[in-house]
CSV table of C-alpha atoms and ligand atoms in Angstrom, one decimal:
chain,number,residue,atom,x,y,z
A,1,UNK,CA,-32.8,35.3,84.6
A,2,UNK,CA,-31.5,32.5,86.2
A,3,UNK,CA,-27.6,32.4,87.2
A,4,UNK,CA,-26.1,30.8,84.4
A,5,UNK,CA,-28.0,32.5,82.0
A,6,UNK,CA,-26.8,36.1,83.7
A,7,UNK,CA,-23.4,34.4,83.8
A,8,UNK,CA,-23.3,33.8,80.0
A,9,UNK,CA,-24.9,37.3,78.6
A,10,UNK,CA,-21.8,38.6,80.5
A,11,UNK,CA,-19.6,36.6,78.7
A,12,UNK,CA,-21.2,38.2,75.5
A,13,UNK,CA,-20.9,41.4,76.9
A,14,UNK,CA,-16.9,41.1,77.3
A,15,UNK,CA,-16.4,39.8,74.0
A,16,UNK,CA,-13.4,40.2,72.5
A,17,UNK,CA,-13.6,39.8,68.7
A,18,UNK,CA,-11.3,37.3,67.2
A,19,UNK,CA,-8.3,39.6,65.3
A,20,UNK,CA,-10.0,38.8,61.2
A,21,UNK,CA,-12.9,39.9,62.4
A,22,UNK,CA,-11.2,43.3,64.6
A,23,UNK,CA,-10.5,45.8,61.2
A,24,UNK,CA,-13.7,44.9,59.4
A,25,UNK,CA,-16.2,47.1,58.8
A,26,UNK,CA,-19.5,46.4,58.0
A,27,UNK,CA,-20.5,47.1,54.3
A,28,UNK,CA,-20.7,51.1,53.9
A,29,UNK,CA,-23.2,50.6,50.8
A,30,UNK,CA,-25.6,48.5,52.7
A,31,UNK,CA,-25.1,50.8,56.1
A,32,UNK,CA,-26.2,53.7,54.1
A,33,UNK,CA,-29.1,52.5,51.7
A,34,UNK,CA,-30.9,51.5,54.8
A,35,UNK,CA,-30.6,55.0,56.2
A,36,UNK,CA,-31.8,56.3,53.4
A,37,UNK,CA,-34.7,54.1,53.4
A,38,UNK,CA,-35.2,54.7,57.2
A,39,UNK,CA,-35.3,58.4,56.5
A,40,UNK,CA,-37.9,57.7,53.1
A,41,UNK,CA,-40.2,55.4,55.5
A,42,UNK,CA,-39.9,58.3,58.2
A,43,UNK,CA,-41.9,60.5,55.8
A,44,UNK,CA,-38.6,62.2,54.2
A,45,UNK,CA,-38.4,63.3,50.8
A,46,UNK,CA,-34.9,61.1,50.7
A,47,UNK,CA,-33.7,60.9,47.0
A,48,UNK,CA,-31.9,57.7,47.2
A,49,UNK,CA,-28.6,57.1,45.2
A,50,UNK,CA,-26.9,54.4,47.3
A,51,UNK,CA,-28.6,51.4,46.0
A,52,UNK,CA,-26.3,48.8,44.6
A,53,UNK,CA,-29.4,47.0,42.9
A,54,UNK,CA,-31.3,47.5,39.8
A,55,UNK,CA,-35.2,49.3,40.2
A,56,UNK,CA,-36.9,47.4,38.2
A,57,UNK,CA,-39.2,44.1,39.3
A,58,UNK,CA,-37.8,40.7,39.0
A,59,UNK,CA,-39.2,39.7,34.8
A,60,UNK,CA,-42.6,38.4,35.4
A,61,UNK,CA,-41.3,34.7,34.0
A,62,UNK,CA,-38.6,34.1,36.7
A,63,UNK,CA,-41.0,34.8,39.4
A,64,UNK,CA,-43.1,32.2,37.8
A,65,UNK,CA,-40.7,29.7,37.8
A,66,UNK,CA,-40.4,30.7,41.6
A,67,UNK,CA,-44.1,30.3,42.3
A,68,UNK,CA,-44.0,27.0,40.2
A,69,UNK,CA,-40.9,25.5,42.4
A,70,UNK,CA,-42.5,26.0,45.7
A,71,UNK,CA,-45.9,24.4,44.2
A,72,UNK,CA,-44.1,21.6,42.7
A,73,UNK,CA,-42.4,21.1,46.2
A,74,UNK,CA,-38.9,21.7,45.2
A,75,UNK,CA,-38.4,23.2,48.8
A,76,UNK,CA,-35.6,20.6,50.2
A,77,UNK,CA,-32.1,20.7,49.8
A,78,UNK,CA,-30.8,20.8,46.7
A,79,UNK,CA,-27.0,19.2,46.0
A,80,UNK,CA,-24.2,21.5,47.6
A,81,UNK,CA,-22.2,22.8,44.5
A,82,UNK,CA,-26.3,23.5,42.9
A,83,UNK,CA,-28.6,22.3,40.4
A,84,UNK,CA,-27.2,20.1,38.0
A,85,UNK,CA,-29.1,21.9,35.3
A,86,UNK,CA,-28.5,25.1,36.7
A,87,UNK,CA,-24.6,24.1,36.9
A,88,UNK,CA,-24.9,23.4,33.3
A,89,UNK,CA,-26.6,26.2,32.3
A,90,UNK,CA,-23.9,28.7,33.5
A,91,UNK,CA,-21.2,26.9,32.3
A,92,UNK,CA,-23.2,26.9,29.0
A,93,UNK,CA,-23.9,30.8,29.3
A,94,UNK,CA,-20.0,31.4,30.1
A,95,UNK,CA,-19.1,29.6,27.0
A,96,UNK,CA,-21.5,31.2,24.7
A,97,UNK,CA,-20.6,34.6,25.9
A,98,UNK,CA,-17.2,34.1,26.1
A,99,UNK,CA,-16.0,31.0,24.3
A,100,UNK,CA,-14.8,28.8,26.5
A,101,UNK,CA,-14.7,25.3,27.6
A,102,UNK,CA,-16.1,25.2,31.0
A,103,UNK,CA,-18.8,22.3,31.8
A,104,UNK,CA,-20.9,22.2,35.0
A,105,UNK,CA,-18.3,20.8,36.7
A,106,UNK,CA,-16.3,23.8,37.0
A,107,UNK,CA,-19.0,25.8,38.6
A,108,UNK,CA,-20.1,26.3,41.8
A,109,UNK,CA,-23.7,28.2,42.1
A,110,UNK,CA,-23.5,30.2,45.8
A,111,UNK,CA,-25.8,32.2,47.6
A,112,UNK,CA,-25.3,35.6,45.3
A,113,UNK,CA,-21.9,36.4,44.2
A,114,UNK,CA,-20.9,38.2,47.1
A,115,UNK,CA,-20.9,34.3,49.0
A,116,UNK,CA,-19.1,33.0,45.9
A,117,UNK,CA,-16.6,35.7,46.7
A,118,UNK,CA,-15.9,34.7,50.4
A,119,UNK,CA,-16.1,31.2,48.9
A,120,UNK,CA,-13.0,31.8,46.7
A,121,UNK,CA,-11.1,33.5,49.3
A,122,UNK,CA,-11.2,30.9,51.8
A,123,UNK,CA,-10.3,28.3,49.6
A,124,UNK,CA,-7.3,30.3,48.1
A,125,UNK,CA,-5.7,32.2,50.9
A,126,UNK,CA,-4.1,31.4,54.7
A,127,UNK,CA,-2.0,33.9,56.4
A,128,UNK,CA,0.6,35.9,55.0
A,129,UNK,CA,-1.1,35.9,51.9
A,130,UNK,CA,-1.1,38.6,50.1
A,131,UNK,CA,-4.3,40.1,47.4
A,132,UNK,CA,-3.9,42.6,45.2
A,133,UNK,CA,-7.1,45.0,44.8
A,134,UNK,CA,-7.2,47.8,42.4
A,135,UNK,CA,-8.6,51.2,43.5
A,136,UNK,CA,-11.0,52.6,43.9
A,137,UNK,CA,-11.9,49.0,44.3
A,138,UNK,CA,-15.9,47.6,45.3
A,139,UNK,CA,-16.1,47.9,49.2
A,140,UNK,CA,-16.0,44.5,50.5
A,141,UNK,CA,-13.1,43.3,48.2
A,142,UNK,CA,-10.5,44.2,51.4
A,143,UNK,CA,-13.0,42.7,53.9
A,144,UNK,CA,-13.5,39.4,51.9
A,145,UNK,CA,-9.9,39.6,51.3
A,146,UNK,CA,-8.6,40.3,55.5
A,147,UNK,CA,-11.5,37.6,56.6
A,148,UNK,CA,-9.7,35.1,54.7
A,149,UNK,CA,-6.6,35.9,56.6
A,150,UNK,CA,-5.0,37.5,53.6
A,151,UNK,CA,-3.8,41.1,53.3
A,152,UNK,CA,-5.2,43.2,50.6
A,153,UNK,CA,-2.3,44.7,48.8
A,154,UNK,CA,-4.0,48.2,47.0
A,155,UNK,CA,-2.7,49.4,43.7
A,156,UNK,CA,-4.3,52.6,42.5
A,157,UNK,CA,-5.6,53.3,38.8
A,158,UNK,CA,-5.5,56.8,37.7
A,159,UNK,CA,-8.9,59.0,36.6
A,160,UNK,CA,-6.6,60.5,33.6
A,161,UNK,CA,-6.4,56.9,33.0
A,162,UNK,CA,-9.9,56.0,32.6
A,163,UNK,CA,-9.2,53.9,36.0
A,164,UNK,CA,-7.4,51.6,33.7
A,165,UNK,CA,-5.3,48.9,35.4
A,166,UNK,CA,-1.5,50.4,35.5
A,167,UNK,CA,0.8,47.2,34.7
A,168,UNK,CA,3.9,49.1,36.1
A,169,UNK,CA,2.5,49.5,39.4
A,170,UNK,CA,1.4,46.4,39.5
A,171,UNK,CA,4.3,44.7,38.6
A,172,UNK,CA,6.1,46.3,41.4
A,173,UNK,CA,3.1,45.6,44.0
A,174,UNK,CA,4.0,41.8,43.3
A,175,UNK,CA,6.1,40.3,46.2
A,176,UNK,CA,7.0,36.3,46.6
A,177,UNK,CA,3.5,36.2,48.9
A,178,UNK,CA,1.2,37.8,45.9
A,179,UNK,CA,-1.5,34.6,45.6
A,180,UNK,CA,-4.0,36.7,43.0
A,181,UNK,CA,-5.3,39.6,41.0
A,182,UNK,CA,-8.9,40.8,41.8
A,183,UNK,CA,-9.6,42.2,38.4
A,184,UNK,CA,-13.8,43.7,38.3
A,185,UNK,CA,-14.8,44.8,34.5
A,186,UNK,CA,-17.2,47.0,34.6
A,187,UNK,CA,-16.1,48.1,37.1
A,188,UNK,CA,-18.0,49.1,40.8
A,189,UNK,CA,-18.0,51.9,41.5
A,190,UNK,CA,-16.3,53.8,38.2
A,191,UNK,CA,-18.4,52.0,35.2
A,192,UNK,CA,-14.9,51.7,33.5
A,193,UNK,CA,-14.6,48.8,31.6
A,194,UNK,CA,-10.9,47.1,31.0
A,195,UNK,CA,-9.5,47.9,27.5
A,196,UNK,CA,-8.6,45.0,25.6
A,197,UNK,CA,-5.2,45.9,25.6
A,198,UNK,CA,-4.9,45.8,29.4
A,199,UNK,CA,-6.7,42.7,29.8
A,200,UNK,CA,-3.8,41.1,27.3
A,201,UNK,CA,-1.3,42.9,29.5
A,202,UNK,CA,-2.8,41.1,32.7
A,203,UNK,CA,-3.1,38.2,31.5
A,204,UNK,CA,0.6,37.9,30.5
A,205,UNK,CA,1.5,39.1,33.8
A,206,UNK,CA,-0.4,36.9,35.7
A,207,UNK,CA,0.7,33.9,33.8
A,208,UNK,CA,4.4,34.9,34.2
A,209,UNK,CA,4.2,35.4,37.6
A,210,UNK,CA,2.2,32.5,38.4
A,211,UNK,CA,-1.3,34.9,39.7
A,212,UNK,CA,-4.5,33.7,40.1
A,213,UNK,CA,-6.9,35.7,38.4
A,214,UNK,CA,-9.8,36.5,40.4
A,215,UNK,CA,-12.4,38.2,37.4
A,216,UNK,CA,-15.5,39.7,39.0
A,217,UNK,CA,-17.7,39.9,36.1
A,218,UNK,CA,-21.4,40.5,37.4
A,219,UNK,CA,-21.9,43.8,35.6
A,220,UNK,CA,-21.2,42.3,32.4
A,221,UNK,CA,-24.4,42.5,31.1
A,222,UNK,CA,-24.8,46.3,32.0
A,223,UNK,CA,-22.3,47.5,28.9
A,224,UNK,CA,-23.1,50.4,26.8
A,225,UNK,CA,-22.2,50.4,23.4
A,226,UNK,CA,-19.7,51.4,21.7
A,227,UNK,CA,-18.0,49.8,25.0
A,228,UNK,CA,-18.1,46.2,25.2
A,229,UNK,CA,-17.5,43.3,27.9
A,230,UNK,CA,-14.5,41.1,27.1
A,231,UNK,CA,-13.4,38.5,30.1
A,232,UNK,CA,-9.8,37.5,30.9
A,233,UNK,CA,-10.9,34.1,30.4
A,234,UNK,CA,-11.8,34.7,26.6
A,235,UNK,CA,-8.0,35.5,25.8
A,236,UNK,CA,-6.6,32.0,25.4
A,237,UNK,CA,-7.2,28.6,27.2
A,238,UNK,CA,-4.1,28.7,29.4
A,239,UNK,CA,-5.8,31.7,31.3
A,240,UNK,CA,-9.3,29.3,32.3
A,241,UNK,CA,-7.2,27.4,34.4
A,242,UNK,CA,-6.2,30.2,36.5
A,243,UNK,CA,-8.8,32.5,36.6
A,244,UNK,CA,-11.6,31.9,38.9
A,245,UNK,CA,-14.6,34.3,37.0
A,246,UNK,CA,-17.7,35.7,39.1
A,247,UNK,CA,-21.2,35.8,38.2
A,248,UNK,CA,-24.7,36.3,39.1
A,249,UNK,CA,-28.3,37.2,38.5
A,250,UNK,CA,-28.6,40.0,41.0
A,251,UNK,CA,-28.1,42.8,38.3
A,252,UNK,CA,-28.9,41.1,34.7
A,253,UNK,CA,-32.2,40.1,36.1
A,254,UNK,CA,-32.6,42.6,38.8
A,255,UNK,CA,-32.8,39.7,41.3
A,256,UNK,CA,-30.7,41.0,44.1
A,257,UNK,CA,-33.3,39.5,47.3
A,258,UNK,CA,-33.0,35.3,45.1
A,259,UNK,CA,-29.2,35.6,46.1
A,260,UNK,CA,-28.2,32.9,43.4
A,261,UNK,CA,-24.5,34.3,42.6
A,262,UNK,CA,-21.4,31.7,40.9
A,263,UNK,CA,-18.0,30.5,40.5
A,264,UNK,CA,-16.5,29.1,38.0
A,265,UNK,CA,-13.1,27.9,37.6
A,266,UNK,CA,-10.7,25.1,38.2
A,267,UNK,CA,-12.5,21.8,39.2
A,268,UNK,CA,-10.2,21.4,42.3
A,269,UNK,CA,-10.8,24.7,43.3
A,270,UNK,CA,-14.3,23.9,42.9
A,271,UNK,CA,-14.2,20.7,45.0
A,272,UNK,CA,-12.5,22.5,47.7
A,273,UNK,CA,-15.5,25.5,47.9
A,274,UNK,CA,-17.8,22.7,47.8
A,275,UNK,CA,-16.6,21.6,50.7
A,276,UNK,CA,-16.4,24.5,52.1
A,277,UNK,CA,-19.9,25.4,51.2
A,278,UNK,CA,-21.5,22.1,52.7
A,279,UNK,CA,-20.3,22.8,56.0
A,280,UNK,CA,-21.3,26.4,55.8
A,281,UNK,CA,-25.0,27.2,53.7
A,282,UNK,CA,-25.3,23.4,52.4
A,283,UNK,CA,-26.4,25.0,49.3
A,284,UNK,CA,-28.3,28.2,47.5
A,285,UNK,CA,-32.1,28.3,48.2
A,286,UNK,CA,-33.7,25.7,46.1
A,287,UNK,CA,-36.8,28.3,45.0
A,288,UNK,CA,-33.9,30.6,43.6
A,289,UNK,CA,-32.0,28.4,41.6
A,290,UNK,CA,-35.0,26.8,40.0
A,291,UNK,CA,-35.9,30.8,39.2
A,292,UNK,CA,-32.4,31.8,38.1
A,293,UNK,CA,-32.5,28.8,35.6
A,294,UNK,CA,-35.9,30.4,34.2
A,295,UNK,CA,-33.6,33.5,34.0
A,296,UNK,CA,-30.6,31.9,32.5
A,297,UNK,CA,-32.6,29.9,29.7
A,298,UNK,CA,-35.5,31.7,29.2
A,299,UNK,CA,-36.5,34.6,27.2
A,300,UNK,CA,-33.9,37.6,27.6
A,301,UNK,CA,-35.7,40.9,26.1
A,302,UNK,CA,-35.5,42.2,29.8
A,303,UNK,CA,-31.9,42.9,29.9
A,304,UNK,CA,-31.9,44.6,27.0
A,305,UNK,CA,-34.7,47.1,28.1
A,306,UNK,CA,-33.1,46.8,31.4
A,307,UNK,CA,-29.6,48.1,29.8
A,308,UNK,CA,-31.6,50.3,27.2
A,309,UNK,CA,-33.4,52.5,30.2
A,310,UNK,CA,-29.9,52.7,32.6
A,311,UNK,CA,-28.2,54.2,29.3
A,312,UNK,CA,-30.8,57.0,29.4
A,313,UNK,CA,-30.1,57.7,33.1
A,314,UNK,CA,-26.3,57.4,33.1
A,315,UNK,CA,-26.5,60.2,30.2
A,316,UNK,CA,-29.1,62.7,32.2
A,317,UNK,CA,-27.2,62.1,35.2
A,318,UNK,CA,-24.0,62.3,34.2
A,319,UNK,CA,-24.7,65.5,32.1
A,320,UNK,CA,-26.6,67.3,34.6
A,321,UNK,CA,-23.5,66.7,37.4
A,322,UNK,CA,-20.5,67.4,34.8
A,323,UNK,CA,-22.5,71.3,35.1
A,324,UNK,CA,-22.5,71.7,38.7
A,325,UNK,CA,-19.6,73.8,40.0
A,326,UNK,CA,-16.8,71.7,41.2
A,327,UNK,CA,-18.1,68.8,40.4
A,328,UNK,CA,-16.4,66.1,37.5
A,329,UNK,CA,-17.6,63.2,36.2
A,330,UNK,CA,-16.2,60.6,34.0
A,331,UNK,CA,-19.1,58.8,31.4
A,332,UNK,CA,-18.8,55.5,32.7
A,333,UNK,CA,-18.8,52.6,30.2
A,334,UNK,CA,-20.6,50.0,31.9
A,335,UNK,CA,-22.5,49.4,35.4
A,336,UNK,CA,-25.0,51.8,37.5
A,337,UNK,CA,-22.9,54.1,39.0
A,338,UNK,CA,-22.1,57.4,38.1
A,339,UNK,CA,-18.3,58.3,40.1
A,340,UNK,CA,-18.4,61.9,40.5
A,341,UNK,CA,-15.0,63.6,41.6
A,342,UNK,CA,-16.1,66.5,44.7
A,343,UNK,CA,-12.4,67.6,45.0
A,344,UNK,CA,-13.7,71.0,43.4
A,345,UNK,CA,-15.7,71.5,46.2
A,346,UNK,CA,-12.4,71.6,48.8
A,347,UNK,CA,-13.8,69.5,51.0
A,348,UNK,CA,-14.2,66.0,51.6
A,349,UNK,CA,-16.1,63.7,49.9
A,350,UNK,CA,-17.6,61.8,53.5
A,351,UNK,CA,-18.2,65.5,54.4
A,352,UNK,CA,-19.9,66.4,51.6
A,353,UNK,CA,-22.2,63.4,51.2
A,354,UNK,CA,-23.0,64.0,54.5
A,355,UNK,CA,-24.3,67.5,53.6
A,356,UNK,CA,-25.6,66.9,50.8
A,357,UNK,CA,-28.2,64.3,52.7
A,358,UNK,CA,-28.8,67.1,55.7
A,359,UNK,CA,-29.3,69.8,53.7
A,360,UNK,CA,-30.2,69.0,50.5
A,361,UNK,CA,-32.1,65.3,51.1
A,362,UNK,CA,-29.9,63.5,48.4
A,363,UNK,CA,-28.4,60.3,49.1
A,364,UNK,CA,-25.3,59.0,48.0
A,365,UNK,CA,-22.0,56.8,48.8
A,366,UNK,CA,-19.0,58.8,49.7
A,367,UNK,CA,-15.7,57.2,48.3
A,368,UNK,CA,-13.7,56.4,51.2
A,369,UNK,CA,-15.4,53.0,51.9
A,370,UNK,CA,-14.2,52.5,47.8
A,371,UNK,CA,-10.6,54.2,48.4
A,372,UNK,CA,-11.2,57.5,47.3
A,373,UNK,CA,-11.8,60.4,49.7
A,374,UNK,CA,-12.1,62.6,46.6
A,375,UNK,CA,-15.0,61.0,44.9
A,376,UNK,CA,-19.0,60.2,45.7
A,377,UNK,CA,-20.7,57.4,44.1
A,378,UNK,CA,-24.1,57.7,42.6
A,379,UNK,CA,-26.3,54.9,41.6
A,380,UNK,CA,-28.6,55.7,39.2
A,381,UNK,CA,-30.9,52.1,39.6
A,382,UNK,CA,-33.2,55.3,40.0
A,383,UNK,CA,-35.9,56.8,37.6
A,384,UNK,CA,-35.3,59.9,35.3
A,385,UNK,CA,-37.7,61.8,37.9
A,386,UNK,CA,-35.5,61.5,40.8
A,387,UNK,CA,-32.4,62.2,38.9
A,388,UNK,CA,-33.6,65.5,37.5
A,389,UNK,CA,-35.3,66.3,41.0
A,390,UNK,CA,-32.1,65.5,42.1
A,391,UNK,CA,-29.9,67.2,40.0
A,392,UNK,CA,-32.1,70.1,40.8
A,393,UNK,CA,-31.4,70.3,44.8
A,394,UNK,CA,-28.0,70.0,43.7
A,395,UNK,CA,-27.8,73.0,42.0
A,396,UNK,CA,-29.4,74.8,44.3
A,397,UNK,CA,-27.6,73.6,47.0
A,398,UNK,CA,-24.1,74.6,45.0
A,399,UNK,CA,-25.7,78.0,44.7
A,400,UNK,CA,-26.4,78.5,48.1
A,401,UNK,CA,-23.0,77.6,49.6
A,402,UNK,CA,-21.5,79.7,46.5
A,403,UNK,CA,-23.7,82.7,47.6
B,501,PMP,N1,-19.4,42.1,43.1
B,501,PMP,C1,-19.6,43.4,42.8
B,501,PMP,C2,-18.6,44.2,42.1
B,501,PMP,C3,-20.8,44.0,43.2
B,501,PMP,O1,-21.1,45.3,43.0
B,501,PMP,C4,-21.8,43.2,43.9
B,501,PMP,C5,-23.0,43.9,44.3
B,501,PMP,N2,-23.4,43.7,45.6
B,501,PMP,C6,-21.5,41.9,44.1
B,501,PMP,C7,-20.2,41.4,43.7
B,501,PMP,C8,-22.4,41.0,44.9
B,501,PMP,O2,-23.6,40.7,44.3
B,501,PMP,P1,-24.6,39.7,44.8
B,501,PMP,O3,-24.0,39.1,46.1
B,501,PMP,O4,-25.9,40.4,45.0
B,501,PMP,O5,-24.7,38.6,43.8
B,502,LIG,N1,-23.0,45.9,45.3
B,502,LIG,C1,-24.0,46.8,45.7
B,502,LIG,C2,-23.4,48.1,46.0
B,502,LIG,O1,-22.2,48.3,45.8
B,502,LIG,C3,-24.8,46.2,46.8
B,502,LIG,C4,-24.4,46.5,48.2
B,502,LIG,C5,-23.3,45.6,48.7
B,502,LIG,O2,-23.4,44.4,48.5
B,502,LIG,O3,-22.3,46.2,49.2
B,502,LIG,O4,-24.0,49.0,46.5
């Protein structure tokens, strides 16, 4: 190495991080489904309940259209806010699902919703800003929210409450620097879904105190019946122009690698993302938005037998942990995960996920990453087989530690 290069790894080495970036974590759900994979590919018999992402292959007709855009050369850089089409397609989906008024103009397609996220936060907040996050909230709601240079204001929602959002609370949580409401129906990580009731009572609120209405919405597809998904936005047109809605294709189409994820909202808050997003990604991957318009407009028998085959799991797996010792487990209403409270147990719940993968080879996310140290999450994107395997080291492992 010559001097200067020596010179400059030392400067690397006595990096100081910049202060946004000093209190952020890296995401606990990714950290620990790639252990759990580094332990499966190590030759351990790893049951693995921390994946955020659905099991099941891409549909066979969106990885056509995939295969088809890289043969048909649609491989350069495609405009910044997306495909027209796509665009148009989303705003269409949004308004059939919902009935609304959105046009393609009022979208901005991202890479995966997580980016549309940031996206939204860096166009809405500067310092002193405040968000408010309910808990247990999805873990990278305070990062996205403290990288923006805003501070995520936490107002807790009760288990005796079905995790509903508690209006008095957050009433009082608003101050004169409150900038919006994260709202995230169903919900990650309890599967509770906002009553319809509650979603009237926010929306009132926010429009009386002058909130922007941040509605993460990706699970919205993953509902089971007699639950059902109702978005903010649906309530009346005054509450479209100040809710900024969050979608994606990860989970309805099990296309979590494309990372094709959208906002859609106020045009001028689209404009300013857009510009944001030029000088950042430039745009999504072309391949993947010319696939997540196959999945959009095509055929949609998948996300029923998707929905269909999680409904079987979330029963078995929920069942099998509400008859462990110690162990209690709401039925969650929409979603993947399964949000099991340990405080039974008298212990931890970063303790006794961590047991539970040393000694008993089950892996899970405990809640403290969400905002619970009393709960574990459990994603059953997982077959029946490994549920019942796992619900049977479970039980022996309760036994054992009972004996
Ligand atoms: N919001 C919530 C609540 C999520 O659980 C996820 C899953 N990672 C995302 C957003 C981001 O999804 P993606 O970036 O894969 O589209
Ligand atoms: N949303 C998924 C999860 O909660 C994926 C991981 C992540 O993006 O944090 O596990």
């Amino acid at each position: 190495m010559d001097a200067q290069a020596i010179a400059s790894t030392r400067a690397l080495t006595a990096l100081t991080l910049p202060e946004r970036l000093r209190d952020v974590e890296g995401s606990p759900t990714l950290a620990l489904a790639a252990k759990a994979k580094a332990l499966a590919n190590a030759g351990k018999p790893v049951l693995d309940f921390t994946a955020g992402e659905p099991d099941f292959p891409t549909p066979d007709p969106v990885k056509r259209a995939g295969i088809r855009a890289i043969e048909s050369n649609q491989t350069r850089y495609t405009p910044v806010a997306g495909l027209p089409e796509l665009r148009a397609a989303v705003a269409q989906q949004v308004n059939r699902t919902r009935h609304t008024n959105y046009s393609a103009a009022h979208v901005l397609v991202s890479c995966g919703a997580k980016h549309a996220l940031f996206n939204v936060f860096q166009a809405l907040c500067q310092p002193g800003d405040e968000v408010i996050l309910l808990s247990p909230y999805w873990v990278s709601f305070p990062a996205l929210v403290r990288l923006a240079g805003a501070k995520p204001v936490i107002v807790p929602t009760q288990e005796a409450d079905g995790f509903q959002p508690d209006l008095a609370a957050i009433r009082n949580a608003i101050s004169g620097a409150t900038k919006a409401l994260v709202i995230n129906s169903p919900s990650n990580p309890t599967g509770a879904v906002v009553s319809k009731a509650r979603l009237e009572a926010l929306a009132a609120l926010a429009l009386e105190r002058h909130l922007v209405v941040i509605s993460d919405e990706i699970y919205d597809e993953l509902v089971y019946p007699p639950a059902a998904h109702r978005s903010i936005t649906q309530l009346n047109p005054q509450m479209a122009d100040c809710t900024v809605l969050i979608g994606g294709v990860s989970k309805t189409y099990s296309m979590t690698g494309w990372r094709i994820g959208w906002a859609v909202g106020p045009e001028p808050l689209v404009e300013a993302m857009t510009t944001l997003q030029s000088h950042s990604t430039s745009n999504p991957t072309s391949i993947s938005q010319h696939a997540a318009l196959a999945a959009l407009t095509g055929e949609q028998s998948s996300v029923a037998a998707m929905r269909k085959e999680f409904l079987a799991r979330r029963d078995r797996l929920v069942q099998g942990l509400a008859a462990l010792p110690g162990l209690r487990v709401k039925t969650p209403e929409g979603a993947f995960y399964a949000w099991c409270n340990v405080r039974g147990l008298g212990q931890s719940a970063q303790a006794t996920a961590q047991q539970w993968l040393d000694e008993a080879l089950v892996a899970t996310v405990p809640g403290e990453g969400f905002g619970s140290s009393e709960h574990i999450r459990f994603s059953f994107a997982t077959s029946l087989q490994t549920i019942d395997d796992a619900l049977r080291r479970l039980d022996s492992w309760c036994r054992k530690r009972s004996s």
